[in-house]
Amino acid sequence: MRTRAPLTHAFDRDSLCGPARVVSTMLNNRAGFDKPSFDAAMADLTSALAAMDAKLGDAPRAPDAPATLADVSTVCTLYPAMAKALDTKARAAVPNVVAYFESVAANPAVT
């Protein structure tokens, strides 16, 4: 089985972390909810997840691969969005991201 390729381009602050933080903050009532800002952050998050999904599709994570610090950090970044912002349709659009997220989150060393 192939190992996954580095995903550094999909995890920078601007493409993934920033939008995920805005969405999480607004959904958790830690800041005032501003619909235009939320919609823009969701669009940016959706775009970042699509890029990440394409990259993961090129070299999926082996189910038994040990979780790295980068994996854990990425799952922690994605968790609020996966829990509250991404509905079934949004998740279906990024199946490789969902598989990656579930694989890392299910790792006994992570939980």
PDB file of N, CA and C in Angstrom:
ATOM      1  N   MET A   1       0.843  -1.174   0.000  1.00  0.00           N
ATOM      2  CA  MET A   1       0.000   0.000   0.000  1.00  0.00           C
ATOM      3  C   MET A   1       0.891   1.240   0.000  1.00  0.00           C
ATOM      4  N   ARG A   2       0.496   2.232  -0.784  1.00  0.00           N
ATOM      5  CA  ARG A   2       1.256   3.479  -0.823  1.00  0.00           C
ATOM      6  C   ARG A   2       1.066   4.248   0.479  1.00  0.00           C
ATOM      7  N   THR A   3       2.076   4.997   0.844  1.00  0.00           N
ATOM      8  CA  THR A   3       1.933   5.876   2.002  1.00  0.00           C
ATOM      9  C   THR A   3       1.469   7.238   1.508  1.00  0.00           C
ATOM     10  N   ARG A   4       0.910   8.004   2.402  1.00  0.00           N
ATOM     11  CA  ARG A   4       0.382   9.288   1.980  1.00  0.00           C
ATOM     12  C   ARG A   4       1.500  10.288   1.732  1.00  0.00           C
ATOM     13  N   ALA A   5       1.226  11.188   0.816  1.00  0.00           N
ATOM     14  CA  ALA A   5       2.182  12.243   0.477  1.00  0.00           C
ATOM     15  C   ALA A   5       2.044  13.387   1.472  1.00  0.00           C
ATOM     16  N   PRO A   6       3.089  14.197   1.641  1.00  0.00           N
ATOM     17  CA  PRO A   6       2.977  15.355   2.524  1.00  0.00           C
ATOM     18  C   PRO A   6       1.854  16.273   2.060  1.00  0.00           C
ATOM     19  N   LEU A   7       1.116  16.814   3.003  1.00  0.00           N
ATOM     20  CA  LEU A   7      -0.032  17.657   2.680  1.00  0.00           C
ATOM     21  C   LEU A   7       0.188  19.099   3.111  1.00  0.00           C
ATOM     22  N   THR A   8       1.419  19.535   3.169  1.00  0.00           N
ATOM     23  CA  THR A   8       1.720  20.833   3.748  1.00  0.00           C
ATOM     24  C   THR A   8       0.970  21.980   3.089  1.00  0.00           C
ATOM     25  N   HIS A   9       0.718  21.903   1.800  1.00  0.00           N
ATOM     26  CA  HIS A   9       0.040  23.021   1.139  1.00  0.00           C
ATOM     27  C   HIS A   9      -1.396  23.191   1.636  1.00  0.00           C
ATOM     28  N   ALA A  10      -2.004  22.152   2.129  1.00  0.00           N
ATOM     29  CA  ALA A  10      -3.404  22.224   2.534  1.00  0.00           C
ATOM     30  C   ALA A  10      -3.575  22.593   4.000  1.00  0.00           C
ATOM     31  N   PHE A  11      -2.499  22.721   4.748  1.00  0.00           N
ATOM     32  CA  PHE A  11      -2.632  22.941   6.172  1.00  0.00           C
ATOM     33  C   PHE A  11      -2.103  24.292   6.640  1.00  0.00           C
ATOM     34  N   ASP A  12      -1.828  25.176   5.729  1.00  0.00           N
ATOM     35  CA  ASP A  12      -1.319  26.456   6.200  1.00  0.00           C
ATOM     36  C   ASP A  12      -2.432  27.264   6.856  1.00  0.00           C
ATOM     37  N   ARG A  13      -2.043  28.243   7.595  1.00  0.00           N
ATOM     38  CA  ARG A  13      -2.974  29.044   8.394  1.00  0.00           C
ATOM     39  C   ARG A  13      -4.084  29.646   7.533  1.00  0.00           C
ATOM     40  N   ASP A  14      -3.745  30.130   6.352  1.00  0.00           N
ATOM     41  CA  ASP A  14      -4.728  30.823   5.532  1.00  0.00           C
ATOM     42  C   ASP A  14      -5.745  29.888   4.889  1.00  0.00           C
ATOM     43  N   SER A  15      -5.321  28.696   4.490  1.00  0.00           N
ATOM     44  CA  SER A  15      -6.249  27.844   3.754  1.00  0.00           C
ATOM     45  C   SER A  15      -7.121  26.949   4.620  1.00  0.00           C
ATOM     46  N   LEU A  16      -6.655  26.530   5.771  1.00  0.00           N
ATOM     47  CA  LEU A  16      -7.443  25.604   6.593  1.00  0.00           C
ATOM     48  C   LEU A  16      -7.699  26.135   7.997  1.00  0.00           C
ATOM     49  N   CYS A  17      -6.660  26.494   8.693  1.00  0.00           N
ATOM     50  CA  CYS A  17      -6.797  26.875  10.104  1.00  0.00           C
ATOM     51  C   CYS A  17      -7.633  28.131  10.300  1.00  0.00           C
ATOM     52  N   GLY A  18      -7.387  29.155   9.497  1.00  0.00           N
ATOM     53  CA  GLY A  18      -8.132  30.410   9.642  1.00  0.00           C
ATOM     54  C   GLY A  18      -9.629  30.232   9.475  1.00  0.00           C
ATOM     55  N   PRO A  19     -10.069  29.678   8.343  1.00  0.00           N
ATOM     56  CA  PRO A  19     -11.510  29.483   8.169  1.00  0.00           C
ATOM     57  C   PRO A  19     -12.116  28.531   9.206  1.00  0.00           C
ATOM     58  N   ALA A  20     -11.395  27.479   9.559  1.00  0.00           N
ATOM     59  CA  ALA A  20     -11.911  26.541  10.563  1.00  0.00           C
ATOM     60  C   ALA A  20     -12.085  27.242  11.902  1.00  0.00           C
ATOM     61  N   ARG A  21     -11.156  28.121  12.245  1.00  0.00           N
ATOM     62  CA  ARG A  21     -11.238  28.862  13.505  1.00  0.00           C
ATOM     63  C   ARG A  21     -12.442  29.809  13.508  1.00  0.00           C
ATOM     64  N   VAL A  22     -12.654  30.535  12.409  1.00  0.00           N
ATOM     65  CA  VAL A  22     -13.784  31.468  12.324  1.00  0.00           C
ATOM     66  C   VAL A  22     -15.105  30.719  12.453  1.00  0.00           C
ATOM     67  N   VAL A  23     -15.238  29.625  11.702  1.00  0.00           N
ATOM     68  CA  VAL A  23     -16.471  28.825  11.743  1.00  0.00           C
ATOM     69  C   VAL A  23     -16.703  28.293  13.150  1.00  0.00           C
ATOM     70  N   SER A  24     -15.689  27.718  13.753  1.00  0.00           N
ATOM     71  CA  SER A  24     -15.809  27.157  15.097  1.00  0.00           C
ATOM     72  C   SER A  24     -16.176  28.226  16.118  1.00  0.00           C
ATOM     73  N   THR A  25     -15.509  29.359  16.053  1.00  0.00           N
ATOM     74  CA  THR A  25     -15.756  30.440  17.003  1.00  0.00           C
ATOM     75  C   THR A  25     -17.198  30.930  16.913  1.00  0.00           C
ATOM     76  N   MET A  26     -17.678  31.103  15.694  1.00  0.00           N
ATOM     77  CA  MET A  26     -19.055  31.588  15.533  1.00  0.00           C
ATOM     78  C   MET A  26     -20.082  30.547  15.945  1.00  0.00           C
ATOM     79  N   LEU A  27     -19.839  29.299  15.620  1.00  0.00           N
ATOM     80  CA  LEU A  27     -20.811  28.253  15.968  1.00  0.00           C
ATOM     81  C   LEU A  27     -20.833  27.956  17.462  1.00  0.00           C
ATOM     82  N   ASN A  28     -19.743  28.234  18.142  1.00  0.00           N
ATOM     83  CA  ASN A  28     -19.677  27.990  19.580  1.00  0.00           C
ATOM     84  C   ASN A  28     -20.017  29.230  20.403  1.00  0.00           C
ATOM     85  N   ASN A  29     -20.562  30.241  19.743  1.00  0.00           N
ATOM     86  CA  ASN A  29     -20.988  31.473  20.406  1.00  0.00           C
ATOM     87  C   ASN A  29     -19.868  32.161  21.176  1.00  0.00           C
ATOM     88  N   ARG A  30     -18.637  32.038  20.692  1.00  0.00           N
ATOM     89  CA  ARG A  30     -17.519  32.720  21.341  1.00  0.00           C
ATOM     90  C   ARG A  30     -17.272  34.080  20.712  1.00  0.00           C
ATOM     91  N   ALA A  31     -18.035  34.416  19.714  1.00  0.00           N
ATOM     92  CA  ALA A  31     -17.965  35.726  19.059  1.00  0.00           C
ATOM     93  C   ALA A  31     -19.342  35.978  18.463  1.00  0.00           C
ATOM     94  N   GLY A  32     -19.626  37.193  18.186  1.00  0.00           N
ATOM     95  CA  GLY A  32     -20.903  37.481  17.544  1.00  0.00           C
ATOM     96  C   GLY A  32     -21.002  36.778  16.200  1.00  0.00           C
ATOM     97  N   PHE A  33     -22.193  36.320  15.880  1.00  0.00           N
ATOM     98  CA  PHE A  33     -22.384  35.634  14.606  1.00  0.00           C
ATOM     99  C   PHE A  33     -22.623  36.673  13.522  1.00  0.00           C
ATOM    100  N   ASP A  34     -21.757  36.667  12.535  1.00  0.00           N
ATOM    101  CA  ASP A  34     -21.859  37.576  11.402  1.00  0.00           C
ATOM    102  C   ASP A  34     -22.020  36.714  10.153  1.00  0.00           C
ATOM    103  N   LYS A  35     -23.212  36.689   9.607  1.00  0.00           N
ATOM    104  CA  LYS A  35     -23.504  35.775   8.493  1.00  0.00           C
ATOM    105  C   LYS A  35     -22.564  35.951   7.300  1.00  0.00           C
ATOM    106  N   PRO A  36     -22.302  37.178   6.823  1.00  0.00           N
ATOM    107  CA  PRO A  36     -21.377  37.299   5.690  1.00  0.00           C
ATOM    108  C   PRO A  36     -19.972  36.745   6.000  1.00  0.00           C
ATOM    109  N   SER A  37     -19.477  37.001   7.205  1.00  0.00           N
ATOM    110  CA  SER A  37     -18.156  36.471   7.581  1.00  0.00           C
ATOM    111  C   SER A  37     -18.191  34.949   7.696  1.00  0.00           C
ATOM    112  N   PHE A  38     -19.272  34.423   8.275  1.00  0.00           N
ATOM    113  CA  PHE A  38     -19.417  32.974   8.405  1.00  0.00           C
ATOM    114  C   PHE A  38     -19.475  32.320   7.026  1.00  0.00           C
ATOM    115  N   ASP A  39     -20.292  32.885   6.127  1.00  0.00           N
ATOM    116  CA  ASP A  39     -20.418  32.315   4.784  1.00  0.00           C
ATOM    117  C   ASP A  39     -19.089  32.353   4.035  1.00  0.00           C
ATOM    118  N   ALA A  40     -18.339  33.445   4.192  1.00  0.00           N
ATOM    119  CA  ALA A  40     -17.026  33.536   3.544  1.00  0.00           C
ATOM    120  C   ALA A  40     -16.061  32.501   4.123  1.00  0.00           C
ATOM    121  N   ALA A  41     -16.080  32.330   5.442  1.00  0.00           N
ATOM    122  CA  ALA A  41     -15.214  31.339   6.079  1.00  0.00           C
ATOM    123  C   ALA A  41     -15.596  29.926   5.647  1.00  0.00           C
ATOM    124  N   MET A  42     -16.893  29.644   5.548  1.00  0.00           N
ATOM    125  CA  MET A  42     -17.332  28.321   5.095  1.00  0.00           C
ATOM    126  C   MET A  42     -16.898  28.065   3.654  1.00  0.00           C
ATOM    127  N   ALA A  43     -16.976  29.089   2.801  1.00  0.00           N
ATOM    128  CA  ALA A  43     -16.526  28.930   1.410  1.00  0.00           C
ATOM    129  C   ALA A  43     -15.025  28.649   1.369  1.00  0.00           C
ATOM    130  N   ASP A  44     -14.249  29.375   2.186  1.00  0.00           N
ATOM    131  CA  ASP A  44     -12.810  29.145   2.240  1.00  0.00           C
ATOM    132  C   ASP A  44     -12.490  27.762   2.802  1.00  0.00           C
ATOM    133  N   LEU A  45     -13.221  27.355   3.827  1.00  0.00           N
ATOM    134  CA  LEU A  45     -13.010  26.035   4.423  1.00  0.00           C
ATOM    135  C   LEU A  45     -13.346  24.934   3.425  1.00  0.00           C
ATOM    136  N   THR A  46     -14.448  25.100   2.718  1.00  0.00           N
ATOM    137  CA  THR A  46     -14.857  24.121   1.709  1.00  0.00           C
ATOM    138  C   THR A  46     -13.794  23.993   0.621  1.00  0.00           C
ATOM    139  N   SER A  47     -13.238  25.119   0.201  1.00  0.00           N
ATOM    140  CA  SER A  47     -12.182  25.108  -0.815  1.00  0.00           C
ATOM    141  C   SER A  47     -10.918  24.405  -0.298  1.00  0.00           C
ATOM    142  N   ALA A  48     -10.535  24.709   0.942  1.00  0.00           N
ATOM    143  CA  ALA A  48      -9.353  24.064   1.528  1.00  0.00           C
ATOM    144  C   ALA A  48      -9.562  22.563   1.675  1.00  0.00           C
ATOM    145  N   LEU A  49     -10.762  22.177   2.088  1.00  0.00           N
ATOM    146  CA  LEU A  49     -11.056  20.745   2.235  1.00  0.00           C
ATOM    147  C   LEU A  49     -11.053  20.033   0.888  1.00  0.00           C
ATOM    148  N   ALA A  50     -11.507  20.713  -0.163  1.00  0.00           N
ATOM    149  CA  ALA A  50     -11.478  20.115  -1.504  1.00  0.00           C
ATOM    150  C   ALA A  50     -10.037  19.880  -1.950  1.00  0.00           C
ATOM    151  N   ALA A  51      -9.156  20.854  -1.682  1.00  0.00           N
ATOM    152  CA  ALA A  51      -7.736  20.680  -2.034  1.00  0.00           C
ATOM    153  C   ALA A  51      -7.118  19.543  -1.228  1.00  0.00           C
ATOM    154  N   MET A  52      -7.457  19.488   0.051  1.00  0.00           N
ATOM    155  CA  MET A  52      -6.945  18.421   0.917  1.00  0.00           C
ATOM    156  C   MET A  52      -7.465  17.064   0.450  1.00  0.00           C
ATOM    157  N   ASP A  53      -8.732  17.017   0.055  1.00  0.00           N
ATOM    158  CA  ASP A  53      -9.341  15.780  -0.419  1.00  0.00           C
ATOM    159  C   ASP A  53      -8.632  15.273  -1.674  1.00  0.00           C
ATOM    160  N   ALA A  54      -8.334  16.182  -2.580  1.00  0.00           N
ATOM    161  CA  ALA A  54      -7.638  15.791  -3.811  1.00  0.00           C
ATOM    162  C   ALA A  54      -6.247  15.242  -3.492  1.00  0.00           C
ATOM    163  N   LYS A  55      -5.549  15.906  -2.575  1.00  0.00           N
ATOM    164  CA  LYS A  55      -4.210  15.453  -2.201  1.00  0.00           C
ATOM    165  C   LYS A  55      -4.269  14.081  -1.521  1.00  0.00           C
ATOM    166  N   LEU A  56      -5.230  13.899  -0.634  1.00  0.00           N
ATOM    167  CA  LEU A  56      -5.379  12.603   0.035  1.00  0.00           C
ATOM    168  C   LEU A  56      -5.760  11.503  -0.955  1.00  0.00           C
ATOM    169  N   GLY A  57      -6.497  11.856  -1.984  1.00  0.00           N
ATOM    170  CA  GLY A  57      -6.880  10.877  -2.995  1.00  0.00           C
ATOM    171  C   GLY A  57      -5.687  10.347  -3.761  1.00  0.00           C
ATOM    172  N   ASP A  58      -4.631  11.164  -3.854  1.00  0.00           N
ATOM    173  CA  ASP A  58      -3.416  10.736  -4.546  1.00  0.00           C
ATOM    174  C   ASP A  58      -2.646   9.687  -3.759  1.00  0.00           C
ATOM    175  N   ALA A  59      -2.732   9.738  -2.443  1.00  0.00           N
ATOM    176  CA  ALA A  59      -2.011   8.791  -1.586  1.00  0.00           C
ATOM    177  C   ALA A  59      -2.732   8.709  -0.248  1.00  0.00           C
ATOM    178  N   PRO A  60      -3.743   7.857  -0.157  1.00  0.00           N
ATOM    179  CA  PRO A  60      -4.515   7.780   1.084  1.00  0.00           C
ATOM    180  C   PRO A  60      -3.681   7.297   2.262  1.00  0.00           C
ATOM    181  N   ARG A  61      -4.128   7.652   3.437  1.00  0.00           N
ATOM    182  CA  ARG A  61      -3.462   7.246   4.679  1.00  0.00           C
ATOM    183  C   ARG A  61      -3.718   5.760   4.909  1.00  0.00           C
ATOM    184  N   ALA A  62      -2.679   5.012   5.182  1.00  0.00           N
ATOM    185  CA  ALA A  62      -2.844   3.599   5.507  1.00  0.00           C
ATOM    186  C   ALA A  62      -3.572   3.497   6.850  1.00  0.00           C
ATOM    187  N   PRO A  63      -4.599   2.653   6.942  1.00  0.00           N
ATOM    188  CA  PRO A  63      -5.390   2.570   8.175  1.00  0.00           C
ATOM    189  C   PRO A  63      -4.570   2.246   9.420  1.00  0.00           C
ATOM    190  N   ASP A  64      -3.514   1.494   9.257  1.00  0.00           N
ATOM    191  CA  ASP A  64      -2.714   1.113  10.419  1.00  0.00           C
ATOM    192  C   ASP A  64      -1.479   1.999  10.606  1.00  0.00           C
ATOM    193  N   ALA A  65      -1.395   3.088   9.866  1.00  0.00           N
ATOM    194  CA  ALA A  65      -0.244   3.992   9.996  1.00  0.00           C
ATOM    195  C   ALA A  65      -0.293   4.701  11.347  1.00  0.00           C
ATOM    196  N   PRO A  66       0.857   4.860  11.985  1.00  0.00           N
ATOM    197  CA  PRO A  66       0.858   5.590  13.256  1.00  0.00           C
ATOM    198  C   PRO A  66       0.515   7.053  13.011  1.00  0.00           C
ATOM    199  N   ALA A  67      -0.205   7.632  13.950  1.00  0.00           N
ATOM    200  CA  ALA A  67      -0.569   9.044  13.843  1.00  0.00           C
ATOM    201  C   ALA A  67       0.638   9.906  14.174  1.00  0.00           C
ATOM    202  N   THR A  68       0.874  10.899  13.357  1.00  0.00           N
ATOM    203  CA  THR A  68       1.955  11.840  13.607  1.00  0.00           C
ATOM    204  C   THR A  68       1.403  13.067  14.331  1.00  0.00           C
ATOM    205  N   LEU A  69       2.282  13.905  14.807  1.00  0.00           N
ATOM    206  CA  LEU A  69       1.849  15.143  15.439  1.00  0.00           C
ATOM    207  C   LEU A  69       1.053  15.991  14.447  1.00  0.00           C
ATOM    208  N   ALA A  70       1.465  15.985  13.192  1.00  0.00           N
ATOM    209  CA  ALA A  70       0.737  16.738  12.162  1.00  0.00           C
ATOM    210  C   ALA A  70      -0.679  16.184  11.985  1.00  0.00           C
ATOM    211  N   ASP A  71      -0.819  14.852  12.016  1.00  0.00           N
ATOM    212  CA  ASP A  71      -2.144  14.239  11.910  1.00  0.00           C
ATOM    213  C   ASP A  71      -3.040  14.679  13.065  1.00  0.00           C
ATOM    214  N   VAL A  72      -2.510  14.603  14.270  1.00  0.00           N
ATOM    215  CA  VAL A  72      -3.290  14.961  15.460  1.00  0.00           C
ATOM    216  C   VAL A  72      -3.670  16.441  15.413  1.00  0.00           C
ATOM    217  N   SER A  73      -2.732  17.287  15.044  1.00  0.00           N
ATOM    218  CA  SER A  73      -3.006  18.719  14.946  1.00  0.00           C
ATOM    219  C   SER A  73      -4.078  19.009  13.902  1.00  0.00           C
ATOM    220  N   THR A  74      -3.996  18.324  12.776  1.00  0.00           N
ATOM    221  CA  THR A  74      -4.979  18.526  11.714  1.00  0.00           C
ATOM    222  C   THR A  74      -6.361  18.077  12.155  1.00  0.00           C
ATOM    223  N   VAL A  75      -6.453  16.926  12.793  1.00  0.00           N
ATOM    224  CA  VAL A  75      -7.742  16.432  13.274  1.00  0.00           C
ATOM    225  C   VAL A  75      -8.310  17.370  14.338  1.00  0.00           C
ATOM    226  N   CYS A  76      -7.467  17.881  15.199  1.00  0.00           N
ATOM    227  CA  CYS A  76      -7.937  18.848  16.208  1.00  0.00           C
ATOM    228  C   CYS A  76      -8.455  20.121  15.547  1.00  0.00           C
ATOM    229  N   THR A  77      -7.802  20.544  14.482  1.00  0.00           N
ATOM    230  CA  THR A  77      -8.251  21.724  13.745  1.00  0.00           C
ATOM    231  C   THR A  77      -9.589  21.457  13.065  1.00  0.00           C
ATOM    232  N   LEU A  78      -9.739  20.267  12.509  1.00  0.00           N
ATOM    233  CA  LEU A  78     -10.960  19.926  11.776  1.00  0.00           C
ATOM    234  C   LEU A  78     -12.141  19.548  12.670  1.00  0.00           C
ATOM    235  N   TYR A  79     -11.872  19.122  13.885  1.00  0.00           N
ATOM    236  CA  TYR A  79     -12.935  18.580  14.729  1.00  0.00           C
ATOM    237  C   TYR A  79     -14.165  19.487  14.863  1.00  0.00           C
ATOM    238  N   PRO A  80     -14.017  20.767  15.201  1.00  0.00           N
ATOM    239  CA  PRO A  80     -15.219  21.595  15.338  1.00  0.00           C
ATOM    240  C   PRO A  80     -16.042  21.678  14.053  1.00  0.00           C
ATOM    241  N   ALA A  81     -15.361  21.791  12.929  1.00  0.00           N
ATOM    242  CA  ALA A  81     -16.082  21.852  11.657  1.00  0.00           C
ATOM    243  C   ALA A  81     -16.771  20.526  11.354  1.00  0.00           C
ATOM    244  N   MET A  82     -16.083  19.426  11.622  1.00  0.00           N
ATOM    245  CA  MET A  82     -16.679  18.111  11.372  1.00  0.00           C
ATOM    246  C   MET A  82     -17.871  17.877  12.297  1.00  0.00           C
ATOM    247  N   ALA A  83     -17.783  18.386  13.513  1.00  0.00           N
ATOM    248  CA  ALA A  83     -18.843  18.162  14.490  1.00  0.00           C
ATOM    249  C   ALA A  83     -20.059  19.054  14.259  1.00  0.00           C
ATOM    250  N   LYS A  84     -19.847  20.286  13.801  1.00  0.00           N
ATOM    251  CA  LYS A  84     -20.964  21.225  13.751  1.00  0.00           C
ATOM    252  C   LYS A  84     -21.255  21.864  12.401  1.00  0.00           C
ATOM    253  N   ALA A  85     -20.272  22.014  11.547  1.00  0.00           N
ATOM    254  CA  ALA A  85     -20.464  22.817  10.341  1.00  0.00           C
ATOM    255  C   ALA A  85     -20.671  22.011   9.063  1.00  0.00           C
ATOM    256  N   LEU A  86     -20.113  20.818   9.004  1.00  0.00           N
ATOM    257  CA  LEU A  86     -20.191  20.049   7.763  1.00  0.00           C
ATOM    258  C   LEU A  86     -21.329  19.047   7.820  1.00  0.00           C
ATOM    259  N   ASP A  87     -22.352  19.310   7.028  1.00  0.00           N
ATOM    260  CA  ASP A  87     -23.491  18.403   6.988  1.00  0.00           C
ATOM    261  C   ASP A  87     -23.157  17.196   6.102  1.00  0.00           C
ATOM    262  N   THR A  88     -24.125  16.322   5.936  1.00  0.00           N
ATOM    263  CA  THR A  88     -23.920  15.096   5.162  1.00  0.00           C
ATOM    264  C   THR A  88     -23.471  15.394   3.738  1.00  0.00           C
ATOM    265  N   LYS A  89     -24.073  16.386   3.119  1.00  0.00           N
ATOM    266  CA  LYS A  89     -23.722  16.749   1.739  1.00  0.00           C
ATOM    267  C   LYS A  89     -22.279  17.255   1.662  1.00  0.00           C
ATOM    268  N   ALA A  90     -21.896  18.108   2.611  1.00  0.00           N
ATOM    269  CA  ALA A  90     -20.527  18.635   2.617  1.00  0.00           C
ATOM    270  C   ALA A  90     -19.506  17.529   2.856  1.00  0.00           C
ATOM    271  N   ARG A  91     -19.829  16.608   3.734  1.00  0.00           N
ATOM    272  CA  ARG A  91     -18.924  15.478   3.995  1.00  0.00           C
ATOM    273  C   ARG A  91     -18.805  14.566   2.782  1.00  0.00           C
ATOM    274  N   ALA A  92     -19.914  14.371   2.081  1.00  0.00           N
ATOM    275  CA  ALA A  92     -19.900  13.515   0.890  1.00  0.00           C
ATOM    276  C   ALA A  92     -19.004  14.095  -0.200  1.00  0.00           C
ATOM    277  N   ALA A  93     -18.840  15.405  -0.206  1.00  0.00           N
ATOM    278  CA  ALA A  93     -18.007  16.057  -1.219  1.00  0.00           C
ATOM    279  C   ALA A  93     -16.519  15.861  -0.965  1.00  0.00           C
ATOM    280  N   VAL A  94     -16.152  15.461   0.264  1.00  0.00           N
ATOM    281  CA  VAL A  94     -14.731  15.276   0.617  1.00  0.00           C
ATOM    282  C   VAL A  94     -14.526  13.919   1.306  1.00  0.00           C
ATOM    283  N   PRO A  95     -14.794  12.827   0.596  1.00  0.00           N
ATOM    284  CA  PRO A  95     -14.721  11.504   1.233  1.00  0.00           C
ATOM    285  C   PRO A  95     -13.327  11.140   1.732  1.00  0.00           C
ATOM    286  N   ASN A  96     -12.292  11.613   1.058  1.00  0.00           N
ATOM    287  CA  ASN A  96     -10.931  11.297   1.504  1.00  0.00           C
ATOM    288  C   ASN A  96     -10.598  12.012   2.811  1.00  0.00           C
ATOM    289  N   VAL A  97     -11.098  13.231   2.976  1.00  0.00           N
ATOM    290  CA  VAL A  97     -10.887  13.966   4.221  1.00  0.00           C
ATOM    291  C   VAL A  97     -11.617  13.262   5.355  1.00  0.00           C
ATOM    292  N   VAL A  98     -12.853  12.841   5.095  1.00  0.00           N
ATOM    293  CA  VAL A  98     -13.636  12.142   6.121  1.00  0.00           C
ATOM    294  C   VAL A  98     -12.939  10.849   6.526  1.00  0.00           C
ATOM    295  N   ALA A  99     -12.455  10.083   5.558  1.00  0.00           N
ATOM    296  CA  ALA A  99     -11.754   8.830   5.867  1.00  0.00           C
ATOM    297  C   ALA A  99     -10.478   9.109   6.669  1.00  0.00           C
ATOM    298  N   TYR A 100      -9.745  10.133   6.280  1.00  0.00           N
ATOM    299  CA  TYR A 100      -8.528  10.525   7.002  1.00  0.00           C
ATOM    300  C   TYR A 100      -8.878  10.912   8.439  1.00  0.00           C
ATOM    301  N   PHE A 101      -9.854  11.793   8.587  1.00  0.00           N
ATOM    302  CA  PHE A 101     -10.275  12.262   9.906  1.00  0.00           C
ATOM    303  C   PHE A 101     -10.680  11.083  10.795  1.00  0.00           C
ATOM    304  N   GLU A 102     -11.520  10.206  10.267  1.00  0.00           N
ATOM    305  CA  GLU A 102     -12.003   9.062  11.056  1.00  0.00           C
ATOM    306  C   GLU A 102     -10.867   8.100  11.386  1.00  0.00           C
ATOM    307  N   SER A 103      -9.942   7.902  10.460  1.00  0.00           N
ATOM    308  CA  SER A 103      -8.822   6.995  10.695  1.00  0.00           C
ATOM    309  C   SER A 103      -7.915   7.505  11.818  1.00  0.00           C
ATOM    310  N   VAL A 104      -7.593   8.790  11.770  1.00  0.00           N
ATOM    311  CA  VAL A 104      -6.727   9.358  12.805  1.00  0.00           C
ATOM    312  C   VAL A 104      -7.478   9.402  14.140  1.00  0.00           C
ATOM    313  N   ALA A 105      -8.714   9.856  14.111  1.00  0.00           N
ATOM    314  CA  ALA A 105      -9.486   9.981  15.353  1.00  0.00           C
ATOM    315  C   ALA A 105      -9.722   8.632  16.030  1.00  0.00           C
ATOM    316  N   ALA A 106      -9.769   7.560  15.242  1.00  0.00           N
ATOM    317  CA  ALA A 106     -10.007   6.222  15.808  1.00  0.00           C
ATOM    318  C   ALA A 106      -8.734   5.556  16.311  1.00  0.00           C
ATOM    319  N   ASN A 107      -7.593   6.154  16.034  1.00  0.00           N
ATOM    320  CA  ASN A 107      -6.320   5.585  16.459  1.00  0.00           C
ATOM    321  C   ASN A 107      -6.255   5.571  17.980  1.00  0.00           C
ATOM    322  N   PRO A 108      -6.040   4.420  18.604  1.00  0.00           N
ATOM    323  CA  PRO A 108      -6.002   4.339  20.075  1.00  0.00           C
ATOM    324  C   PRO A 108      -4.965   5.255  20.714  1.00  0.00           C
ATOM    325  N   ALA A 109      -3.890   5.536  20.008  1.00  0.00           N
ATOM    326  CA  ALA A 109      -2.861   6.413  20.554  1.00  0.00           C
ATOM    327  C   ALA A 109      -3.311   7.867  20.592  1.00  0.00           C
ATOM    328  N   VAL A 110      -4.336   8.188  19.810  1.00  0.00           N
ATOM    329  CA  VAL A 110      -4.840   9.560  19.745  1.00  0.00           C
ATOM    330  C   VAL A 110      -5.969   9.774  20.726  1.00  0.00           C
ATOM    331  N   THR A 111      -6.815   8.776  20.904  1.00  0.00           N
ATOM    332  CA  THR A 111      -7.988   8.947  21.772  1.00  0.00           C
ATOM    333  C   THR A 111      -7.689   8.716  23.174  1.00  0.00           C
TER     334      THR A 111
END
